[in-house]
């Protein structure tokens, strides 16, 4: 079993680190949030006092941080991973960040004597807790192979997408599709409400018909039909609207650079920006149904 350092044990990293500990890996966790760190410790990880402390004896370092700036700081900043991890260590960044930053950091890691892959995930906090995440991995085959014991403890579907950055590229496409789908599902439920149709009936039909999607069947944006969805907890995240907005910006940035037309991705970004500007960015991204309805409440 491996010695694994886990930096960033929030909504996703917390349950992921706990699954590594359950699989008998020795997990040293660190997070700036004492609450998040305590939850990881309660689940079987050992709490470290700093990034340096967590990584100093690690064979594998996993990061699950909010955005590119955090990832750059934690890897390359003073007191960070590059300075303190043993040479030859494997780095796995599972945060969702932009392809350019990913490629830069992976290239700097290689120059400094480390293997590194980008390995963003899909499956939400439910998938993180259940150990059923999908990992989209970019980087060299040997590094992908080395990461398998860790990936297997946290996920069910592990896909090598290509060279460095390829995992982030696939993730940007996935989340753009997810945001567009969530808005579509929300509009469908809002229309059904106004037509006086019971939400459970809409769910029963559409989740077994051509409109089915993860946003509908698993992450249903109205309370009731899918008991584990954030709609049943007043849209407590889950996956925040601000994180979705970040991912939509990554996708639009990539689309503009590639000269690709993504009109619905662009509209989804505008709607999530509006929702965030209303002060709702900390809510789950499925809460956008309330803005689209033009009123709060369930
Ligand atoms: P989160 O905010 O719950 O967790 C991030 C954690 O990183 C926080 O606990 C924060 O304190 C910690 N952190 C920030 N800077 C740090 C630093 N310098 N050192 C140590 N810890 C630091 O976010 P999350 O929902 O777990 O998302 C993490 C990443 O996973 C994001 O990139 C997100 O886009 C991606 N993601 C999230 C979901 C989801 O459903 N929540 C799904 C797939 C991917």
Short mmCIF file of C-alpha atoms and ligand atoms in Angstrom, two decimals:
data_model
loop_
_atom_site.label_atom_id
_atom_site.label_comp_id
_atom_site.label_asym_id
_atom_site.label_seq_id
_atom_site.Cartn_x
_atom_site.Cartn_y
_atom_site.Cartn_z
CA UNK A 1 0.00 0.00 0.00
CA UNK A 2 1.24 3.46 -0.85
CA UNK A 3 2.12 6.53 1.20
CA UNK A 4 -0.20 9.16 -0.25
CA UNK A 5 -0.38 12.89 0.51
CA UNK A 6 -3.78 14.46 -0.20
CA UNK A 7 -3.93 18.27 -0.45
CA UNK A 8 -7.43 19.83 -0.53
CA UNK A 9 -9.92 17.65 1.32
CA UNK A 10 -13.09 19.67 0.65
CA UNK A 11 -16.41 18.45 -0.79
CA UNK A 12 -14.66 16.11 -3.24
CA UNK A 13 -11.17 15.58 -1.81
CA UNK A 14 -12.55 14.69 1.64
CA UNK A 15 -14.42 11.54 0.61
CA UNK A 16 -11.73 10.66 -1.95
CA UNK A 17 -9.04 10.72 0.75
CA UNK A 18 -11.24 8.63 3.03
CA UNK A 19 -11.65 5.98 0.32
CA UNK A 20 -7.86 5.82 -0.06
CA UNK A 21 -7.54 5.26 3.70
CA UNK A 22 -10.25 2.58 3.56
CA UNK A 23 -8.19 0.82 0.87
CA UNK A 24 -5.33 0.65 3.43
CA UNK A 25 -3.20 3.40 1.88
CA UNK A 26 -1.37 5.64 4.39
CA UNK A 27 -2.96 9.02 3.78
CA UNK A 28 -1.46 12.30 5.02
CA UNK A 29 -4.08 15.00 4.43
CA UNK A 30 -3.76 18.78 4.48
CA UNK A 31 -6.30 21.55 3.96
CA UNK A 32 -6.43 25.23 4.94
CA UNK A 33 -9.88 24.56 6.41
CA UNK A 34 -9.66 22.94 9.87
CA UNK A 35 -13.25 21.65 9.46
CA UNK A 36 -12.44 19.88 6.19
CA UNK A 37 -9.23 18.45 7.65
CA UNK A 38 -11.05 17.14 10.74
CA UNK A 39 -13.63 15.36 8.55
CA UNK A 40 -10.84 13.63 6.60
CA UNK A 41 -9.15 12.67 9.86
CA UNK A 42 -12.41 11.24 11.23
CA UNK A 43 -12.62 9.14 8.05
CA UNK A 44 -9.19 7.55 8.52
CA UNK A 45 -6.62 10.00 7.07
CA UNK A 46 -3.84 11.49 9.20
CA UNK A 47 -3.96 15.28 9.52
CA UNK A 48 -0.73 17.04 8.51
CA UNK A 49 0.21 20.54 9.67
CA UNK A 50 1.26 21.89 6.26
CA UNK A 51 1.73 20.96 2.62
CA UNK A 52 5.43 20.31 3.36
CA UNK A 53 4.59 18.04 6.27
CA UNK A 54 2.04 16.08 4.23
CA UNK A 55 4.27 15.40 1.21
CA UNK A 56 7.72 14.88 2.76
CA UNK A 57 7.57 11.04 2.73
CA UNK A 58 4.98 10.56 -0.01
CA UNK A 59 5.14 8.16 -2.95
CA UNK A 60 2.06 9.77 -4.50
CA UNK A 61 0.70 13.32 -4.02
CA UNK A 62 -2.92 14.02 -4.97
CA UNK A 63 -4.32 17.56 -5.18
CA UNK A 64 -8.03 18.48 -5.28
CA UNK A 65 -8.10 22.28 -5.21
CA UNK A 66 -10.60 24.91 -6.39
CA UNK A 67 -8.85 26.50 -9.41
CA UNK A 68 -5.62 26.93 -11.39
CA UNK A 69 -4.14 29.64 -9.15
CA UNK A 70 -4.43 27.36 -6.09
CA UNK A 71 -2.85 24.46 -7.97
CA UNK A 72 0.09 26.59 -9.15
CA UNK A 73 0.68 27.97 -5.66
CA UNK A 74 0.49 24.59 -3.92
CA UNK A 75 2.89 22.91 -6.40
CA UNK A 76 5.39 25.66 -7.20
CA UNK A 77 5.05 28.20 -4.35
CA UNK A 78 7.30 28.59 -1.35
CA UNK A 79 6.80 25.67 1.05
CA UNK A 80 4.97 23.82 -1.73
CA UNK A 81 5.06 20.34 -3.21
CA UNK A 82 8.02 20.80 -5.61
CA UNK A 83 10.19 22.00 -2.74
CA UNK A 84 9.25 19.24 -0.32
CA UNK A 85 8.24 16.01 -2.08
CA UNK A 86 10.85 13.24 -2.51
CA UNK A 87 12.30 13.03 -6.04
CA UNK A 88 10.53 10.48 -8.23
CA UNK A 89 7.21 11.06 -6.49
CA UNK A 90 4.07 10.81 -8.67
CA UNK A 91 1.78 13.86 -8.68
CA UNK A 92 -1.91 13.52 -9.57
CA UNK A 93 -3.85 16.77 -9.93
CA UNK A 94 -7.58 16.00 -9.86
CA UNK A 95 -8.71 19.64 -9.68
CA UNK A 96 -10.57 21.03 -12.70
CA UNK A 97 -8.32 23.73 -14.18
CA UNK A 98 -7.28 25.11 -17.57
CA UNK A 99 -5.25 23.08 -20.03
CA UNK A 100 -2.45 25.66 -20.37
CA UNK A 101 -1.71 25.83 -16.62
CA UNK A 102 -1.88 22.04 -16.41
CA UNK A 103 0.64 21.60 -19.21
CA UNK A 104 3.00 24.19 -17.72
CA UNK A 105 2.99 22.58 -14.25
CA UNK A 106 3.39 19.04 -15.64
CA UNK A 107 6.33 20.19 -17.73
CA UNK A 108 7.92 21.97 -14.72
CA UNK A 109 7.33 18.84 -12.60
CA UNK A 110 9.13 16.70 -15.16
CA UNK A 111 12.07 19.11 -15.28
CA UNK A 112 12.25 18.96 -11.46
CA UNK A 113 12.39 15.12 -11.45
CA UNK A 114 8.74 14.20 -10.83
CA UNK A 115 6.08 12.29 -12.79
CA UNK A 116 2.74 14.09 -13.07
CA UNK A 117 -0.69 13.57 -14.63
CA UNK A 118 -3.83 15.68 -14.81
CA UNK A 119 -6.76 13.55 -13.62
CA UNK A 120 -9.96 15.57 -13.23
CA UNK A 121 -13.05 13.65 -12.19
CA UNK A 122 -16.74 13.39 -12.85
CA UNK A 123 -19.42 11.88 -10.62
CA UNK A 124 -20.04 14.59 -8.02
CA UNK A 125 -19.81 14.29 -4.26
CA UNK A 126 -21.99 11.16 -4.37
CA UNK A 127 -19.51 9.45 -6.70
CA UNK A 128 -16.61 10.64 -4.53
CA UNK A 129 -18.20 9.10 -1.42
CA UNK A 130 -19.14 5.87 -3.20
CA UNK A 131 -15.71 5.48 -4.85
CA UNK A 132 -17.32 5.41 -8.30
CA UNK A 133 -15.76 8.51 -9.88
CA UNK A 134 -14.75 8.67 -13.53
CA UNK A 135 -11.10 9.78 -13.90
CA UNK A 136 -10.03 11.50 -17.14
CA UNK A 137 -6.25 11.24 -17.19
CA UNK A 138 -3.70 13.11 -19.28
CA UNK A 139 0.02 12.33 -19.28
CA UNK A 140 2.55 9.61 -19.99
CA UNK A 141 1.47 5.96 -19.97
CA UNK A 142 3.98 5.03 -17.26
CA UNK A 143 2.63 7.71 -14.92
CA UNK A 144 -0.95 6.64 -15.69
CA UNK A 145 0.00 3.05 -14.79
CA UNK A 146 1.72 4.12 -11.55
CA UNK A 147 -1.43 5.93 -10.44
CA UNK A 148 -3.69 2.89 -10.84
CA UNK A 149 -3.77 1.75 -7.16
CA UNK A 150 -4.91 5.24 -6.14
CA UNK A 151 -7.37 5.65 -9.01
CA UNK A 152 -8.90 2.23 -8.34
CA UNK A 153 -9.55 3.11 -4.68
CA UNK A 154 -11.44 6.30 -5.64
CA UNK A 155 -13.06 5.55 -8.98
CA UNK A 156 -14.77 3.03 -11.19
CA UNK A 157 -13.96 4.26 -14.70
CA UNK A 158 -10.35 5.30 -15.32
CA UNK A 159 -9.64 6.57 -18.85
CA UNK A 160 -6.26 7.55 -20.29
CA UNK A 161 -7.34 10.43 -22.55
CA UNK A 162 -3.96 11.27 -24.10
CA UNK A 163 -0.97 13.48 -23.37
CA UNK A 164 -0.65 16.09 -20.59
CA UNK A 165 -3.75 18.28 -20.46
CA UNK A 166 -6.00 15.83 -22.31
CA UNK A 167 -7.88 14.98 -19.11
CA UNK A 168 -8.69 18.66 -18.54
CA UNK A 169 -9.79 19.04 -22.16
CA UNK A 170 -12.30 16.17 -21.83
CA UNK A 171 -13.49 17.53 -18.47
CA UNK A 172 -14.21 20.98 -19.98
CA UNK A 173 -16.35 19.31 -22.66
CA UNK A 174 -18.16 17.20 -20.04
CA UNK A 175 -19.02 20.11 -17.79
CA UNK A 176 -20.17 22.32 -20.65
CA UNK A 177 -22.55 19.51 -21.66
CA UNK A 178 -23.65 19.10 -18.02
CA UNK A 179 -24.42 22.81 -17.52
CA UNK A 180 -26.44 22.98 -20.73
CA UNK A 181 -28.31 19.81 -19.74
CA UNK A 182 -29.06 21.08 -16.23
CA UNK A 183 -30.56 24.28 -17.61
CA UNK A 184 -32.66 22.23 -20.04
CA UNK A 185 -33.92 19.93 -17.27
CA UNK A 186 -34.75 22.97 -15.10
CA UNK A 187 -36.74 24.58 -17.92
CA UNK A 188 -38.64 21.32 -18.43
CA UNK A 189 -39.66 21.09 -14.76
CA UNK A 190 -40.61 24.77 -14.67
CA UNK A 191 -42.83 24.32 -17.72
CA UNK A 192 -44.41 21.18 -16.24
CA UNK A 193 -45.12 23.07 -12.98
CA UNK A 194 -46.88 25.83 -14.87
CA UNK A 195 -48.93 23.24 -16.78
CA UNK A 196 -50.02 21.66 -13.49
CA UNK A 197 -48.21 18.32 -13.99
CA UNK A 198 -46.94 16.43 -10.93
CA UNK A 199 -43.12 16.53 -10.76
CA UNK A 200 -42.87 12.84 -9.90
CA UNK A 201 -44.84 11.99 -13.04
CA UNK A 202 -42.50 14.17 -15.12
CA UNK A 203 -39.53 12.43 -13.51
CA UNK A 204 -40.94 8.92 -14.00
CA UNK A 205 -41.60 9.53 -17.69
CA UNK A 206 -38.62 11.65 -18.71
CA UNK A 207 -36.01 9.60 -16.80
CA UNK A 208 -37.06 6.57 -18.85
CA UNK A 209 -37.62 8.48 -22.09
CA UNK A 210 -35.39 10.30 -24.55
CA UNK A 211 -34.83 13.30 -22.24
CA UNK A 212 -32.99 11.21 -19.65
CA UNK A 213 -29.66 12.47 -18.33
CA UNK A 214 -27.61 12.44 -15.12
CA UNK A 215 -28.88 15.98 -14.42
CA UNK A 216 -32.43 14.61 -14.49
CA UNK A 217 -32.21 11.13 -13.02
CA UNK A 218 -29.48 11.48 -10.36
CA UNK A 219 -29.15 15.21 -9.73
CA UNK A 220 -32.79 16.18 -10.25
CA UNK A 221 -33.15 19.96 -9.63
CA UNK A 222 -36.55 19.71 -7.92
CA UNK A 223 -36.96 18.16 -4.46
CA UNK A 224 -38.54 14.72 -4.17
CA UNK A 225 -37.86 12.41 -7.12
CA UNK A 226 -34.12 11.82 -6.54
CA UNK A 227 -33.72 11.84 -2.73
CA UNK A 228 -29.93 12.40 -2.70
CA UNK A 229 -29.96 15.44 -5.01
CA UNK A 230 -29.08 18.89 -3.54
CA UNK A 231 -32.62 20.13 -4.29
CA UNK A 232 -33.67 18.14 -1.20
CA UNK A 233 -31.23 20.17 0.96
CA UNK A 234 -32.17 23.66 -0.23
CA UNK A 235 -29.44 23.44 -2.90
CA UNK A 236 -26.59 23.06 -0.46
CA UNK A 237 -23.51 22.16 -2.62
CA UNK A 238 -22.57 19.55 -3.95
CA UNK A 239 -20.93 21.35 -6.79
CA UNK A 240 -21.23 25.10 -6.44
CA UNK A 241 -22.59 27.37 -9.15
CA UNK A 242 -19.32 29.33 -8.95
CA UNK A 243 -17.33 26.16 -9.73
CA UNK A 244 -19.60 25.48 -12.70
CA UNK A 245 -19.12 29.07 -13.86
CA UNK A 246 -15.34 28.58 -13.63
CA UNK A 247 -15.62 25.43 -15.77
CA UNK A 248 -17.85 27.13 -18.35
CA UNK A 249 -15.28 29.91 -18.65
CA UNK A 250 -12.57 27.28 -19.21
CA UNK A 251 -14.69 25.68 -21.94
CA UNK A 252 -15.48 29.02 -23.64
CA UNK A 253 -11.85 30.05 -23.46
CA UNK A 254 -10.85 26.78 -25.14
CA UNK A 255 -13.62 27.13 -27.74
CA UNK A 256 -12.57 30.68 -28.65
CA UNK A 257 -8.93 29.70 -28.98
CA UNK A 258 -9.93 26.77 -31.21
CA UNK A 259 -12.38 28.87 -33.25
CA UNK A 260 -15.26 26.51 -32.39
CA UNK A 261 -18.86 27.69 -32.18
CA UNK A 262 -20.52 26.74 -28.84
CA UNK A 263 -23.61 28.99 -28.61
CA UNK A 264 -25.35 27.04 -25.85
CA UNK A 265 -22.13 26.81 -23.83
CA UNK A 266 -21.84 30.58 -24.13
CA UNK A 267 -25.48 31.07 -23.03
CA UNK A 268 -24.96 28.68 -20.09
CA UNK A 269 -21.96 30.75 -19.01
CA UNK A 270 -24.03 33.96 -19.16
CA UNK A 271 -26.83 32.39 -17.08
CA UNK A 272 -24.45 31.03 -14.42
CA UNK A 273 -22.70 34.43 -14.26
CA UNK A 274 -26.09 36.05 -13.64
CA UNK A 275 -26.94 33.48 -10.96
CA UNK A 276 -23.57 34.05 -9.28
CA UNK A 277 -23.98 37.83 -9.43
CA UNK A 278 -27.29 37.44 -7.61
CA UNK A 279 -25.25 36.23 -4.66
CA UNK A 280 -26.09 32.54 -5.22
CA UNK A 281 -22.66 31.31 -6.37
CA UNK A 282 -22.13 29.26 -3.21
CA UNK A 283 -25.30 27.24 -3.82
CA UNK A 284 -25.32 24.01 -5.77
CA UNK A 285 -25.35 24.56 -9.54
CA UNK A 286 -28.74 22.82 -9.81
CA UNK A 287 -30.22 25.77 -7.84
CA UNK A 288 -30.24 27.74 -11.11
CA UNK A 289 -33.78 26.37 -11.51
CA UNK A 290 -34.90 28.94 -8.96
CA UNK A 291 -33.52 31.85 -10.98
CA UNK A 292 -35.03 30.46 -14.19
CA UNK A 293 -38.38 30.19 -12.43
CA UNK A 294 -38.12 33.84 -11.46
CA UNK A 295 -38.71 33.12 -7.80
CA UNK A 296 -37.15 31.24 -4.87
CA UNK A 297 -38.75 28.41 -2.88
CA UNK A 298 -39.04 24.82 -4.03
P1 LIG B 1 -14.07 22.63 -2.17
O1 LIG B 1 -14.00 24.12 -2.14
O2 LIG B 1 -15.11 21.93 -1.37
O3 LIG B 1 -12.64 22.00 -1.77
C1 LIG B 1 -11.41 22.58 -2.10
C2 LIG B 1 -10.56 22.56 -0.85
O4 LIG B 1 -9.26 23.06 -1.15
C3 LIG B 1 -11.13 23.45 0.29
O5 LIG B 1 -11.39 22.65 1.43
C4 LIG B 1 -10.03 24.48 0.52
O6 LIG B 1 -9.89 24.84 1.88
C5 LIG B 1 -8.81 23.73 0.00
N1 LIG B 1 -7.70 24.61 -0.34
C6 LIG B 1 -7.70 25.74 -1.09
N2 LIG B 1 -6.46 26.24 -1.19
C7 LIG B 1 -5.65 25.42 -0.47
C8 LIG B 1 -4.27 25.41 -0.17
N3 LIG B 1 -3.45 26.37 -0.63
N4 LIG B 1 -3.78 24.41 0.59
C9 LIG B 1 -4.59 23.44 1.07
N5 LIG B 1 -5.92 23.40 0.83
C10 LIG B 1 -6.44 24.37 0.06
O7 LIG B 1 -14.20 22.25 -3.73
P2 LIG B 1 -14.65 20.84 -4.36
O8 LIG B 1 -16.10 20.90 -4.66
O9 LIG B 1 -14.08 19.73 -3.54
O10 LIG B 1 -13.90 20.94 -5.77
C11 LIG B 1 -12.49 20.75 -5.89
C12 LIG B 1 -12.17 20.62 -7.37
O11 LIG B 1 -12.88 19.50 -7.91
C13 LIG B 1 -12.56 21.84 -8.21
O12 LIG B 1 -11.57 22.08 -9.15
C14 LIG B 1 -13.88 21.42 -8.84
O13 LIG B 1 -14.11 22.09 -10.06
C15 LIG B 1 -13.65 19.93 -9.03
N6 LIG B 1 -14.86 19.10 -9.06
C16 LIG B 1 -15.85 19.26 -8.15
C17 LIG B 1 -16.98 18.45 -8.21
C18 LIG B 1 -18.12 18.58 -7.22
O14 LIG B 1 -19.20 17.97 -7.45
N7 LIG B 1 -17.95 19.31 -6.13
C19 LIG B 1 -17.08 17.45 -9.20
C20 LIG B 1 -16.02 17.28 -10.09
C21 LIG B 1 -14.91 18.11 -10.01
#
